[in-house]
CSV table of C-alpha atoms in Angstrom, one decimal:
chain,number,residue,atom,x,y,z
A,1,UNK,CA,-26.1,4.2,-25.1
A,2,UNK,CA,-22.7,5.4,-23.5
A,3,UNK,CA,-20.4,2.3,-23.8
A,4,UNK,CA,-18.2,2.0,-20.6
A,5,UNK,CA,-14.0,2.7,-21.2
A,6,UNK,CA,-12.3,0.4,-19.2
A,7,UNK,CA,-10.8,1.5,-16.7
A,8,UNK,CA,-6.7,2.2,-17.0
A,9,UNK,CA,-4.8,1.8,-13.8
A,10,UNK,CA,-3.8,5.4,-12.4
A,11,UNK,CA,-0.4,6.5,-11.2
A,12,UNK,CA,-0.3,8.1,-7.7
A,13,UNK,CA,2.9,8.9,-5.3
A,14,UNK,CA,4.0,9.5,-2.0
A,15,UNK,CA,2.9,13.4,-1.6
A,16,UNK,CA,5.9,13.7,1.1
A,17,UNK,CA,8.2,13.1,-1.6
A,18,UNK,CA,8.0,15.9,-3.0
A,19,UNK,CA,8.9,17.9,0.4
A,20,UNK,CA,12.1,18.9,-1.4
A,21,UNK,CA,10.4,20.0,-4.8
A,22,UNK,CA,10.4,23.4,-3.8
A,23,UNK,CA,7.0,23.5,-2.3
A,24,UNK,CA,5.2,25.0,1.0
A,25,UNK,CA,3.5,22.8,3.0
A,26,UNK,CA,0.5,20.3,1.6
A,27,UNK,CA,-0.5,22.7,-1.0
A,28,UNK,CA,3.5,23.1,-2.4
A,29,UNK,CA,3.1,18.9,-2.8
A,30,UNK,CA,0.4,18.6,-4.5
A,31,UNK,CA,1.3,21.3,-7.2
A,32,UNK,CA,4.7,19.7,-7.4
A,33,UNK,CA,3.2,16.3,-7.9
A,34,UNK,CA,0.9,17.5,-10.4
A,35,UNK,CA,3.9,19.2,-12.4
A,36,UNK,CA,5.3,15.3,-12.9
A,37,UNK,CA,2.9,14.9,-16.0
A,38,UNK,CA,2.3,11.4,-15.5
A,39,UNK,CA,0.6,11.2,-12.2
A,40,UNK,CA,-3.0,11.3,-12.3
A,41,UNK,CA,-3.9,10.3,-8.7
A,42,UNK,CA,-3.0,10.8,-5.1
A,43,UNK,CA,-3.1,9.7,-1.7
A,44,UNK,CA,-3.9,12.2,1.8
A,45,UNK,CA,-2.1,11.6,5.2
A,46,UNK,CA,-4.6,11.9,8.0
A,47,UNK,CA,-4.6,13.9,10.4
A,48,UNK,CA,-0.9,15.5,9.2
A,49,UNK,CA,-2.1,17.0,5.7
A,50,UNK,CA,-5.1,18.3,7.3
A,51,UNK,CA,-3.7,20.4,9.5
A,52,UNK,CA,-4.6,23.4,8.2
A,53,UNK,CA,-6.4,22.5,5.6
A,54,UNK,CA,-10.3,21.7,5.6
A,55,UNK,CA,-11.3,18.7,3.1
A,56,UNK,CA,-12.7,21.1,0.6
A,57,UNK,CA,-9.9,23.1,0.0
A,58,UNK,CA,-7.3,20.2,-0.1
A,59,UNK,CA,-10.0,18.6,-2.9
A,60,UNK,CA,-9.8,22.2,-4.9
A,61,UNK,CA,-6.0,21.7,-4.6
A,62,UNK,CA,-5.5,18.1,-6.1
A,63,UNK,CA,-8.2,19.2,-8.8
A,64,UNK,CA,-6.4,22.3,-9.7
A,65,UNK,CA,-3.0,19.9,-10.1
A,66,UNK,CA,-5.3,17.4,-12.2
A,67,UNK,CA,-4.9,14.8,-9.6
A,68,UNK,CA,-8.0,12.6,-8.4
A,69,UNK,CA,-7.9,11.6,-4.5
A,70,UNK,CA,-6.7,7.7,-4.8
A,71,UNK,CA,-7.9,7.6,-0.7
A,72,UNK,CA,-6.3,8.5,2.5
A,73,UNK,CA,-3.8,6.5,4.9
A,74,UNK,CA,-4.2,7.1,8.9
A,75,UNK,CA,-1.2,8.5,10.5
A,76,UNK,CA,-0.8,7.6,14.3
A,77,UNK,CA,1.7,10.5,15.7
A,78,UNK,CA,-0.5,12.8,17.1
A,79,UNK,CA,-1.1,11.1,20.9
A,80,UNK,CA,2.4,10.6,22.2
A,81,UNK,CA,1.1,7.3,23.7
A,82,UNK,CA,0.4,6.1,20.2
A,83,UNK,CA,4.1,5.2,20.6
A,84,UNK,CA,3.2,1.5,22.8
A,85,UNK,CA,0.0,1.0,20.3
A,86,UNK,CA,-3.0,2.8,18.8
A,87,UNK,CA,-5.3,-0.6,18.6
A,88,UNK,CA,-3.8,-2.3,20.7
A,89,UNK,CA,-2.5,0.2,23.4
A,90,UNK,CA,-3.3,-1.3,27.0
A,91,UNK,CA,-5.2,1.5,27.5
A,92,UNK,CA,-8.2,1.7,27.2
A,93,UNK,CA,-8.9,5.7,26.1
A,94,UNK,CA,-6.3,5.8,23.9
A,95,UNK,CA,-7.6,3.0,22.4
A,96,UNK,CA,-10.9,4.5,21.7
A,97,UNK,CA,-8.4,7.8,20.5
A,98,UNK,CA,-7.3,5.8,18.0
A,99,UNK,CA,-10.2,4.5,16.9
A,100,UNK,CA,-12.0,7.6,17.1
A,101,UNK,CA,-9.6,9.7,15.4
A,102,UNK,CA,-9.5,6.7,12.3
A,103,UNK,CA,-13.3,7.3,12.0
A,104,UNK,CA,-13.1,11.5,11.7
A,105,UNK,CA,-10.0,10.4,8.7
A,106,UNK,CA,-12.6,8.1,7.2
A,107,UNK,CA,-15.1,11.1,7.4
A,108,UNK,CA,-12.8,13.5,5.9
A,109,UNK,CA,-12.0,11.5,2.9
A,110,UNK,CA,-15.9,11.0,2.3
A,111,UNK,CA,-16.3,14.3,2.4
A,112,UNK,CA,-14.2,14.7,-0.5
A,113,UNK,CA,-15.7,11.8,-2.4
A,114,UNK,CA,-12.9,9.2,-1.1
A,115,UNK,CA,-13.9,5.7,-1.0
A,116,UNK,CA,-10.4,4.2,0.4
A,117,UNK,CA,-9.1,4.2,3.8
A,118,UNK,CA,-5.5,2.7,4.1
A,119,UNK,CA,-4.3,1.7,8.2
A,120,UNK,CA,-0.5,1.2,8.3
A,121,UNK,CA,-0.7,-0.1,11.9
A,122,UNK,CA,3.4,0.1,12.2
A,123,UNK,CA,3.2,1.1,16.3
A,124,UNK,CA,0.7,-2.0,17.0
A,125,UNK,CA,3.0,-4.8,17.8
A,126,UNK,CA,6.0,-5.2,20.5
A,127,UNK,CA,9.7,-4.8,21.2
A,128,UNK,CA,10.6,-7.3,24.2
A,129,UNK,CA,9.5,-11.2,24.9
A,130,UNK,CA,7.1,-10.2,27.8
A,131,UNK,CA,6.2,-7.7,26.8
A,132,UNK,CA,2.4,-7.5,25.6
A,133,UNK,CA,-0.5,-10.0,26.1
A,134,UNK,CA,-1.0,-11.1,22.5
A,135,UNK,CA,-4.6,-12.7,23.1
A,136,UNK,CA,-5.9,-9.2,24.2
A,137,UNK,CA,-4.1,-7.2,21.4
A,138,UNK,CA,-5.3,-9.0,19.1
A,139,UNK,CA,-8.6,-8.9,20.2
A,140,UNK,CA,-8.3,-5.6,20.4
A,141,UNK,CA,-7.4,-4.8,17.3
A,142,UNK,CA,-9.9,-6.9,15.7
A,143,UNK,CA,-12.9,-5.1,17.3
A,144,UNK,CA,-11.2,-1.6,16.3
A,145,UNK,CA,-11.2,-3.1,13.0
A,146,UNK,CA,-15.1,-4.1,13.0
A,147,UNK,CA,-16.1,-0.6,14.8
A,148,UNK,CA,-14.1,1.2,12.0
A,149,UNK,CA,-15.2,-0.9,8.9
A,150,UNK,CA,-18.7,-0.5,10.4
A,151,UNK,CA,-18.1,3.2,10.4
A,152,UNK,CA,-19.1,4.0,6.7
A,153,UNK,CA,-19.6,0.4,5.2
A,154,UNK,CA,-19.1,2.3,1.9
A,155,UNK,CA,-15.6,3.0,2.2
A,156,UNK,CA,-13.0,-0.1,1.6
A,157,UNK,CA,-10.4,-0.8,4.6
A,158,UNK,CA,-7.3,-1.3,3.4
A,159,UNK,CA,-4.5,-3.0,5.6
A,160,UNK,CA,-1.1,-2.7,4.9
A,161,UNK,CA,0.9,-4.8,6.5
A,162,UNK,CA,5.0,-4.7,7.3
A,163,UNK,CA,7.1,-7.2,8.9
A,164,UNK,CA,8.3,-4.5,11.6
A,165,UNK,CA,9.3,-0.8,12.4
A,166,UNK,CA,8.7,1.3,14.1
A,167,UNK,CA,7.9,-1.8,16.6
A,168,UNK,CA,10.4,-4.5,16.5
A,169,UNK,CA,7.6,-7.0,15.7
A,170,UNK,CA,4.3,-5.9,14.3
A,171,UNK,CA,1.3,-7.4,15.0
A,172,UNK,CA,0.4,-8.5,11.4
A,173,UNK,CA,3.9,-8.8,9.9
A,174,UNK,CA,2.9,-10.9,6.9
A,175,UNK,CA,0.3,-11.9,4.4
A,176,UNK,CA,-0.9,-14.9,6.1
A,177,UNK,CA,-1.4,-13.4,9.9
A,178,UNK,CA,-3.2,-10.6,8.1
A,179,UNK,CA,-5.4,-12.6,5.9
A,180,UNK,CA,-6.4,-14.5,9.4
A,181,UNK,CA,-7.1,-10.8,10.5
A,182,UNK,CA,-9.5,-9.8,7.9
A,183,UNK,CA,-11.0,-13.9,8.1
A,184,UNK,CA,-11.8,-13.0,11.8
A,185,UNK,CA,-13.0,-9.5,11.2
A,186,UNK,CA,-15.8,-10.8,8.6
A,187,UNK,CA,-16.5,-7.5,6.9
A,188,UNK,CA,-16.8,-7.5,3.1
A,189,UNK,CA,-14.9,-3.6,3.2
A,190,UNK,CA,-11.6,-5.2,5.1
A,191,UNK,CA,-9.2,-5.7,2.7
A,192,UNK,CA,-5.2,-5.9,2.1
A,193,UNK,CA,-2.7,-3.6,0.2
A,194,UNK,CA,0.3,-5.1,-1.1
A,195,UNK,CA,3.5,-3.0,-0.7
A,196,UNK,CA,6.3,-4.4,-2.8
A,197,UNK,CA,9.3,-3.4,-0.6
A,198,UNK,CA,7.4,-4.5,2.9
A,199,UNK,CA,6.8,-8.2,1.4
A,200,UNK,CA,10.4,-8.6,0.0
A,201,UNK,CA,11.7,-8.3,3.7
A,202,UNK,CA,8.7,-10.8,4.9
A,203,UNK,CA,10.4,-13.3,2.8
A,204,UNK,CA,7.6,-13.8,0.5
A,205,UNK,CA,7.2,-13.1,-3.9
A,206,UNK,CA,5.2,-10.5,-4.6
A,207,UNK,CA,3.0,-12.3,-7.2
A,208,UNK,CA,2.3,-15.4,-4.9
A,209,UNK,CA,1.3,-12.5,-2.4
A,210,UNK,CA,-1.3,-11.0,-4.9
A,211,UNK,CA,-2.6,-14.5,-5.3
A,212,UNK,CA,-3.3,-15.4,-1.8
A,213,UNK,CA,-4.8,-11.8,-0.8
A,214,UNK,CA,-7.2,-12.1,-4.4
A,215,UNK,CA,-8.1,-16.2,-2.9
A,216,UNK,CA,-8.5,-14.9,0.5
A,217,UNK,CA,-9.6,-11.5,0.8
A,218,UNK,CA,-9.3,-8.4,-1.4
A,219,UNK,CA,-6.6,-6.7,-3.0
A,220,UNK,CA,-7.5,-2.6,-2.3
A,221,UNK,CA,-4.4,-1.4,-3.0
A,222,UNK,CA,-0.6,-1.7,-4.7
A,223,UNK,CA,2.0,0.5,-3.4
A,224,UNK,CA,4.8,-0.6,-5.5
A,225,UNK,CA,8.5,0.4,-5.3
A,226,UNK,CA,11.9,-1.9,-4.9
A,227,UNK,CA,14.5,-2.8,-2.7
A,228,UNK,CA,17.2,-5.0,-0.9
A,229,UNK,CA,14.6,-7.2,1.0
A,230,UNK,CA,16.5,-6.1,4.4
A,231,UNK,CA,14.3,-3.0,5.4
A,232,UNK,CA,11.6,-0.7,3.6
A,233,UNK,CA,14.5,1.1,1.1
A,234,UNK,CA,11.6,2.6,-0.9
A,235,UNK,CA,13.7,2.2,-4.0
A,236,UNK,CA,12.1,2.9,-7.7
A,237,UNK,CA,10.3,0.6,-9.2
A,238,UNK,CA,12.0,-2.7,-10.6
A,239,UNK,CA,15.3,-1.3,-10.0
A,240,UNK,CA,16.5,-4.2,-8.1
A,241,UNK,CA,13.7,-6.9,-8.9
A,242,UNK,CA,12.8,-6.3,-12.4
A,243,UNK,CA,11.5,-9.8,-12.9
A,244,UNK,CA,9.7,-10.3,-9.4
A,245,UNK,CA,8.0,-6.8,-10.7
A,246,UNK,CA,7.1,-8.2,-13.6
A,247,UNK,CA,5.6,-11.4,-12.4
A,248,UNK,CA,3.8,-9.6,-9.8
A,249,UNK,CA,2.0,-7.6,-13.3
A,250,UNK,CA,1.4,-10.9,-15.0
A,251,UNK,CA,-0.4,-12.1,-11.7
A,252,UNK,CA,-2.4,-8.7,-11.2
A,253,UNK,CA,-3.5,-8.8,-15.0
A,254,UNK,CA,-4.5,-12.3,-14.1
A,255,UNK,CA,-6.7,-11.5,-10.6
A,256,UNK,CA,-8.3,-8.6,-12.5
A,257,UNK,CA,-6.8,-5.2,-10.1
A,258,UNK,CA,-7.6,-2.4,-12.1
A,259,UNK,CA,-6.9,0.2,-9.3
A,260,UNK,CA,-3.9,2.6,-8.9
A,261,UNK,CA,-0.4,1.8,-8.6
A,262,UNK,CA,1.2,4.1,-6.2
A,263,UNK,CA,4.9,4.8,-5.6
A,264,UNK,CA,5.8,4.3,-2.5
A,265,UNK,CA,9.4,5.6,-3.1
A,266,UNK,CA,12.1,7.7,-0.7
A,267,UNK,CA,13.7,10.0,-3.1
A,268,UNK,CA,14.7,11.9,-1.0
A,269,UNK,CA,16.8,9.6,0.9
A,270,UNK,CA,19.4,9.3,-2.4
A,271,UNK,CA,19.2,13.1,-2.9
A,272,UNK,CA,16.9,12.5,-6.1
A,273,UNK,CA,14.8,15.1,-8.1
A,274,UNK,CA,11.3,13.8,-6.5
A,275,UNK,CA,10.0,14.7,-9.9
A,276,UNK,CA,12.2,13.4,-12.1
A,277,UNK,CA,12.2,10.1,-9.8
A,278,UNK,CA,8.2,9.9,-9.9
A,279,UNK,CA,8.7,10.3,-13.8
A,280,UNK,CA,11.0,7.2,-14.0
A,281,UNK,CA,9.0,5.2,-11.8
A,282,UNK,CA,6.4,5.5,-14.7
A,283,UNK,CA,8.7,5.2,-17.3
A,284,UNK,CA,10.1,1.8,-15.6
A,285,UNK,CA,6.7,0.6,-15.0
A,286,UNK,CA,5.1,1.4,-18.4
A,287,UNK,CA,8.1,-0.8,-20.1
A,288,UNK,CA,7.3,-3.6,-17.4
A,289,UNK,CA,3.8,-3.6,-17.6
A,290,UNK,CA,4.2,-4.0,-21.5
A,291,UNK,CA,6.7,-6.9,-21.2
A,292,UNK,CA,3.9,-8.6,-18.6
A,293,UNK,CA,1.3,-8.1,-20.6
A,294,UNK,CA,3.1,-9.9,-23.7
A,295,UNK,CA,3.9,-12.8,-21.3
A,296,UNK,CA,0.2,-12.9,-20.2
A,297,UNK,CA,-0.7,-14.9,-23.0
A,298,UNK,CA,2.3,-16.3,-23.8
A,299,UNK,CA,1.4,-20.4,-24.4
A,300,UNK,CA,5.2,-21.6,-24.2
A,301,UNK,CA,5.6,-20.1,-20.7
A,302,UNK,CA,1.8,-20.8,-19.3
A,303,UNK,CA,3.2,-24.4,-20.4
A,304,UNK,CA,6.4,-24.1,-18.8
A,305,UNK,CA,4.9,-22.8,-15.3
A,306,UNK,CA,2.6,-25.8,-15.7
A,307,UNK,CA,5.6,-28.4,-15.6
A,308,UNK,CA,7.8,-26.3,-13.3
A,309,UNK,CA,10.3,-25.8,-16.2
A,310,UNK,CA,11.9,-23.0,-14.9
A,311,UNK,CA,14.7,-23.5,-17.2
A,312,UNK,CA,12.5,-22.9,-19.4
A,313,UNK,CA,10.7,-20.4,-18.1
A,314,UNK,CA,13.6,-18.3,-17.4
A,315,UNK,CA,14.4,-18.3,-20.6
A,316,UNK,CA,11.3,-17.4,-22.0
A,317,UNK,CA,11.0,-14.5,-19.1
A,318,UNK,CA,14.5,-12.9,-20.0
A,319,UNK,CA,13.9,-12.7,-23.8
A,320,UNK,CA,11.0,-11.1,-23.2
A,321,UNK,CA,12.8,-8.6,-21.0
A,322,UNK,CA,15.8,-8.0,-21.6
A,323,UNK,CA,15.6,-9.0,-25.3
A,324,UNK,CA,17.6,-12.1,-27.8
């Protein structure tokens, strides 16, 4: 009898990051993400890395760099009135566009053995007071949601939620609004990913996050990264928030997530190596990781969290860190 290896959590990164690795196109991305060593996984853009590319051959292509398919996340730029809303656009046949064209992405990642659908619904929300009927978008949106978890009940839906941007105010900007989202939708595939940098700038700790989305819902995915908590900087990983990083491991060790971590970094916004940034964000994250899982079982702090000793707590936290 085969005994089971537990699964390890798999690295994956943004594939556009790699843009200015040298590479051509979908296929020069790929091979310069699998040249980083330490990434084992990655994530598709659909439609945009499909463009010339069928699902077979992109499949041969991450295989040939040693990199499993993680899932793929929809992309809403192709219909130029996906600008005013893809779910929730006021009309009606761009609506079912939107829908539609979700559904062919969900097909495509099936096709290459994809189990993980990720909507970033950035353009469904509003810009002015007046400006949309908020009973019908929402309505809206949740019946897209249904029709497309429906779709291919096998496949999770992940949603992955940002306070705003491109829309000044998006629809579900937060973990609660999007929790009463998936509630309402009542499919066991709707889910939530957790993106570090988009819940710093909704005002809320990353490991308290984890927790409500595990009590409420499901966690499907974590893109993880780091910044200022103003806007999405797409900083490395526990640059700036070592210990909110940190905690937010101790609370996925606790919930049981044994999925991929993804980078969801900009590298090329600080004129960084996109490889030798990928690399650090799994240096950075293998030392944090470590440190959380020490502090997992550690009975001083479990008894300091307890009494709300964060004096205490603190302490305990920075050793561990940081070191004596």
């Amino acid at each position: 009898m085969t005994v089971p290896i537990p699964n390890r959590p798999r690295y994956a990164a943004r594939l556009n990051a790699f843009k200015r690795a040298g590479g051509a196109g979908i296929a020069g991305m790929i091979a310069s993400a699998g040249r980083v060593g330490s990434l084992d996984a990655a994530d598709l853009n659909y439609p945009d890395h499909f463009d010339a590319q069928t699902p077979a051959q992109l499949a041969r292509m991450l295989g040939d760099a040693g990199l499993a398919l993680n899932g793929l996340a929809m992309r809403y730029y192709t219909h130029p009135a996906f600008a005013i809303g893809a779910f929730t656009n006021p009309d009606p046949a761009v609506r079912r566009a939107a829908i539609d064209l979700t559904k062919r992405g969900i097909d495509a990642g099936l096709d290459m053995g994809g189990r993980l659908m990720t909507l970033w619904m950035g353009q469904d929300g509003f810009d002015y007071a007046f400006q949309g009927d908020y009973a019908r978008m929402w309505d809206d949106t949740i019946a897209a949601l249904i029709e497309v978890a429906d779709h291919a009940p096998e496949v999770d839906i992940a949603i992955e939620y940002k306070p705003n941007e491109p829309r000044a105010f998006a629809l579900m900007p937060d973990v609660g609004t999007t929790l009463l989202a998936v509630r309402e939708a009542g499919r066991r595939n709707i889910g939530v990913t957790l993106d570090f940098a988009h819940v710093l700038y909704a005002d809320e700790m990353p490991s308290h996050t984890a927790y409500l989305i595990d009590r409420h819902s499901r966690l499907l995915g974590v893109h993880l990264n780091d910044g200022y908590g103003k806007r999405d900087d797409g900083l490395m990983a526990g640059t700036v928030h070592p210990v909110q990083t940190v905690a937010l491991f101790v609370e996925l060790e606790r919930i049981g997530y044994d999925g991929v971590i993804y980078f969801d970094t900009f590298p090329d916004h600080s004129g960084l190596d996109p490889i030798e940034e990928a690399r650090t964000n799994v240096r950075l994250v293998e030392r944090l990781r470590a440190v959380a899982a020490g502090l997992s079982g550690d009975r001083a702090l479990t008894e300091a969290i307890a009494r709300q000793d964060a004096a205490l707590s603190q302490r305990i936290v920075a050793e561990a860190l940081f070191g004596a």
